[in-house]
PDB file of C-alpha atoms and ligand atoms in Angstrom:
ATOM      1  CA  MET L  52     -24.073  -1.840  -1.011  1.00  0.00           C
ATOM      2  CA  LYS L  53     -26.719  -4.369  -1.500  1.00  0.00           C
ATOM      3  CA  HIS L  54     -26.495  -5.500   2.285  1.00  0.00           C
ATOM      4  CA  GLU L  55     -26.937  -3.552   5.446  1.00  0.00           C
ATOM      5  CA  LEU L  56     -23.764  -2.486   7.025  1.00  0.00           C
ATOM      6  CA  PRO L  57     -22.616  -4.366  10.201  1.00  0.00           C
ATOM      7  CA  LEU L  58     -22.713  -2.032  13.267  1.00  0.00           C
ATOM      8  CA  CYS L  59     -20.637  -1.881  16.232  1.00  0.00           C
ATOM      9  CA  GLU L  60     -22.586  -3.210  19.238  1.00  0.00           C
ATOM     10  CA  MET L  61     -21.373  -0.525  21.504  1.00  0.00           C
ATOM     11  CA  CYS L  62     -21.787   2.754  19.734  1.00  0.00           C
ATOM     12  CA  LYS L  63     -23.774   1.553  16.563  1.00  0.00           C
ATOM     13  CA  SER L  64     -21.399   3.080  14.208  1.00  0.00           C
ATOM     14  CA  PRO L  65     -20.705   1.134  10.902  1.00  0.00           C
ATOM     15  CA  LEU L  66     -17.852  -1.360  11.270  1.00  0.00           C
ATOM     16  CA  LYS L  67     -15.108  -1.070   8.653  1.00  0.00           C
ATOM     17  CA  PRO L  68     -12.045  -2.992   7.711  1.00  0.00           C
ATOM     18  CA  ASP L  69      -8.777  -2.258   9.471  1.00  0.00           C
ATOM     19  CA  VAL L  70      -7.468   0.017   6.647  1.00  0.00           C
ATOM     20  CA  VAL L  71      -6.992   3.856   6.550  1.00  0.00           C
ATOM     21  CA  LEU L  72      -9.613   5.453   4.341  1.00  0.00           C
ATOM     22  CA  PHE L  73      -9.457   8.702   2.830  1.00  0.00           C
ATOM     23  CA  GLY L  74     -10.018  11.399   5.536  1.00  0.00           C
ATOM     24  CA  ASP L  75      -9.169   9.022   8.362  1.00  0.00           C
ATOM     25  CA  MET L  76      -6.611   9.691  11.083  1.00  0.00           C
ATOM     26  CA  ILE L  77      -3.234   8.173  10.194  1.00  0.00           C
ATOM     27  CA  THR L  78      -2.398   6.103  13.250  1.00  0.00           C
ATOM     28  CA  GLU L  79       0.234   3.578  12.092  1.00  0.00           C
ATOM     29  CA  HIS L  80       2.805   5.606  10.311  1.00  0.00           C
ATOM     30  CA  MET L  81       5.593   5.249  12.899  1.00  0.00           C
ATOM     31  CA  ARG L  82       5.000   1.476  12.914  1.00  0.00           C
ATOM     32  CA  SER L  83       5.113   1.407   9.178  1.00  0.00           C
ATOM     33  CA  GLU L  84       8.449   3.158   9.191  1.00  0.00           C
ATOM     34  CA  GLN L  85       9.807   0.627  11.759  1.00  0.00           C
ATOM     35  CA  ARG L  86       8.803  -2.139   9.679  1.00  0.00           C
ATOM     36  CA  ILE L  87      10.422  -0.783   6.669  1.00  0.00           C
ATOM     37  CA  LYS L  88      13.732  -0.407   8.617  1.00  0.00           C
ATOM     38  CA  GLN L  89      13.557  -4.150   9.348  1.00  0.00           C
ATOM     39  CA  ALA L  90      12.570  -5.057   5.714  1.00  0.00           C
ATOM     40  CA  ASP L  91      14.598  -6.624   2.827  1.00  0.00           C
ATOM     41  CA  PHE L  92      12.173  -5.632   0.089  1.00  0.00           C
ATOM     42  CA  MET L  93       9.275  -3.240  -0.386  1.00  0.00           C
ATOM     43  CA  LEU L  94       6.192  -4.049  -2.582  1.00  0.00           C
ATOM     44  CA  VAL L  95       3.770  -1.227  -3.144  1.00  0.00           C
ATOM     45  CA  LEU L  96       0.473  -1.876  -4.657  1.00  0.00           C
ATOM     46  CA  GLY L  97      -2.234   0.131  -6.121  1.00  0.00           C
ATOM     47  CA  THR L  98      -1.851   3.689  -5.075  1.00  0.00           C
ATOM     48  CA  SER L  99      -1.313   6.991  -6.807  1.00  0.00           C
ATOM     49  CA  LEU L 100       1.308   7.863  -4.101  1.00  0.00           C
ATOM     50  CA  TRP L 101      -0.370  11.284  -3.858  1.00  0.00           C
ATOM     51  CA  VAL L 102      -1.265  11.093  -0.104  1.00  0.00           C
ATOM     52  CA  THR L 103       1.225  12.284   2.505  1.00  0.00           C
ATOM     53  CA  PRO L 104       2.692  10.931   4.665  1.00  0.00           C
ATOM     54  CA  PHE L 105       1.967   7.423   3.090  1.00  0.00           C
ATOM     55  CA  ASN L 106       3.705   8.480  -0.159  1.00  0.00           C
ATOM     56  CA  THR L 107       7.033   9.205   1.797  1.00  0.00           C
ATOM     57  CA  LEU L 108       7.393   5.615   2.663  1.00  0.00           C
ATOM     58  CA  PRO L 109       9.023   4.354  -0.648  1.00  0.00           C
ATOM     59  CA  GLU L 110      11.675   7.162  -0.262  1.00  0.00           C
ATOM     60  CA  LEU L 111      12.460   5.877   3.250  1.00  0.00           C
ATOM     61  CA  ALA L 112      12.847   2.393   1.805  1.00  0.00           C
ATOM     62  CA  VAL L 113      14.945   3.267  -1.245  1.00  0.00           C
ATOM     63  CA  TYR L 114      17.156   6.129  -0.029  1.00  0.00           C
ATOM     64  CA  GLU L 115      17.486   5.589   3.710  1.00  0.00           C
ATOM     65  CA  CYS L 116      17.143   1.948   4.111  1.00  0.00           C
ATOM     66  CA  GLU L 117      18.533   0.973   0.674  1.00  0.00           C
ATOM     67  CA  ILE L 118      16.245  -1.915  -0.069  1.00  0.00           C
ATOM     68  CA  PRO L 119      14.886  -2.726  -3.187  1.00  0.00           C
ATOM     69  CA  ALA L 120      11.291  -1.677  -4.170  1.00  0.00           C
ATOM     70  CA  ALA L 121       8.721  -2.804  -6.557  1.00  0.00           C
ATOM     71  CA  PHE L 122       5.419  -1.021  -7.560  1.00  0.00           C
ATOM     72  CA  ILE L 123       2.412  -2.357  -9.260  1.00  0.00           C
ATOM     73  CA  ASN L 124      -0.275   0.268 -10.212  1.00  0.00           C
ATOM     74  CA  ARG L 125      -2.634   0.834 -13.117  1.00  0.00           C
ATOM     75  CA  GLU L 126      -1.416   4.256 -13.861  1.00  0.00           C
ATOM     76  CA  PRO L 127       2.111   5.733 -14.063  1.00  0.00           C
ATOM     77  CA  THR L 128       2.860   8.065 -11.065  1.00  0.00           C
ATOM     78  CA  ALA L 129       5.378  10.790 -10.335  1.00  0.00           C
ATOM     79  CA  LYS L 130       7.233   8.465  -8.172  1.00  0.00           C
ATOM     80  CA  ASP L 131       7.663   5.423 -10.627  1.00  0.00           C
ATOM     81  CA  GLU L 132      11.365   6.237 -10.872  1.00  0.00           C
ATOM     82  CA  LEU L 133      12.054   5.557  -7.322  1.00  0.00           C
ATOM     83  CA  PHE L 134      11.338   1.861  -7.923  1.00  0.00           C
ATOM     84  CA  LYS L 135      13.642  -0.819  -9.266  1.00  0.00           C
ATOM     85  CA  TRP L 136      10.573  -2.628 -10.630  1.00  0.00           C
ATOM     86  CA  VAL L 137       7.389  -0.966 -11.990  1.00  0.00           C
ATOM     87  CA  VAL L 138       4.458  -2.799 -13.545  1.00  0.00           C
ATOM     88  CA  HIS L 139       1.607  -0.858 -14.985  1.00  0.00           C
ATOM     89  CA  ALA L 140      -1.285  -3.255 -14.934  1.00  0.00           C
ATOM     90  CA  GLU L 141      -4.663  -3.946 -13.221  1.00  0.00           C
ATOM     91  CA  LEU L 142      -3.821  -4.995  -9.798  1.00  0.00           C
ATOM     92  CA  LYS L 143      -5.860  -8.277  -9.895  1.00  0.00           C
ATOM     93  CA  ASP L 144      -4.238  -9.381 -13.088  1.00  0.00           C
ATOM     94  CA  ALA L 145      -0.726  -8.473 -11.745  1.00  0.00           C
ATOM     95  CA  ILE L 146      -1.329 -10.381  -8.455  1.00  0.00           C
ATOM     96  CA  ASN L 147      -2.509 -13.364 -10.390  1.00  0.00           C
ATOM     97  CA  GLU L 148       0.530 -13.411 -12.532  1.00  0.00           C
ATOM     98  CA  LEU L 149       2.727 -12.967  -9.253  1.00  0.00           C
ATOM     99  CA  LYS L 150       1.042 -15.794  -7.514  1.00  0.00           C
ATOM    100  CA  LYS L 151       1.865 -18.062 -10.425  1.00  0.00           C
ATOM    101  CA  VAL L 152       5.422 -17.016 -10.603  1.00  0.00           C
ATOM    102  CA  LEU L 153       5.847 -17.358  -6.770  1.00  0.00           C
ATOM    103  CA  SER L 154       3.637 -20.595  -6.968  1.00  0.00           C
ATOM    104  CA  PHE L 155       1.304 -20.175  -3.939  1.00  0.00           C
TER     105      PHE L 155
HETATM  106 ZN1   ZN E  61     -18.173   1.408  18.562  1.00  0.00          ZN
END
């Protein structure tokens, strides 16, 4: 917030990262489902798993695709039981530990 936002040269709207923010249109849900259907493992990071349709993706992985899933989040959620592994921790700390274990 200390710096001015970069603006689109065409329409002068603020540029934003390629992520879905609260209130944005969901445009990649189908592609997410396709990716999960090809995956061997799902890692879910830092979400309350409150917002639909995103919060249905772990069920797709676990129940339909039968792939193992892990979840790292600061707080417990109503969907924790879906996951084979659950870590309640600050995301930055958990990721640093994960980097050590996976050594990259
Ligand atoms: Zn623009």
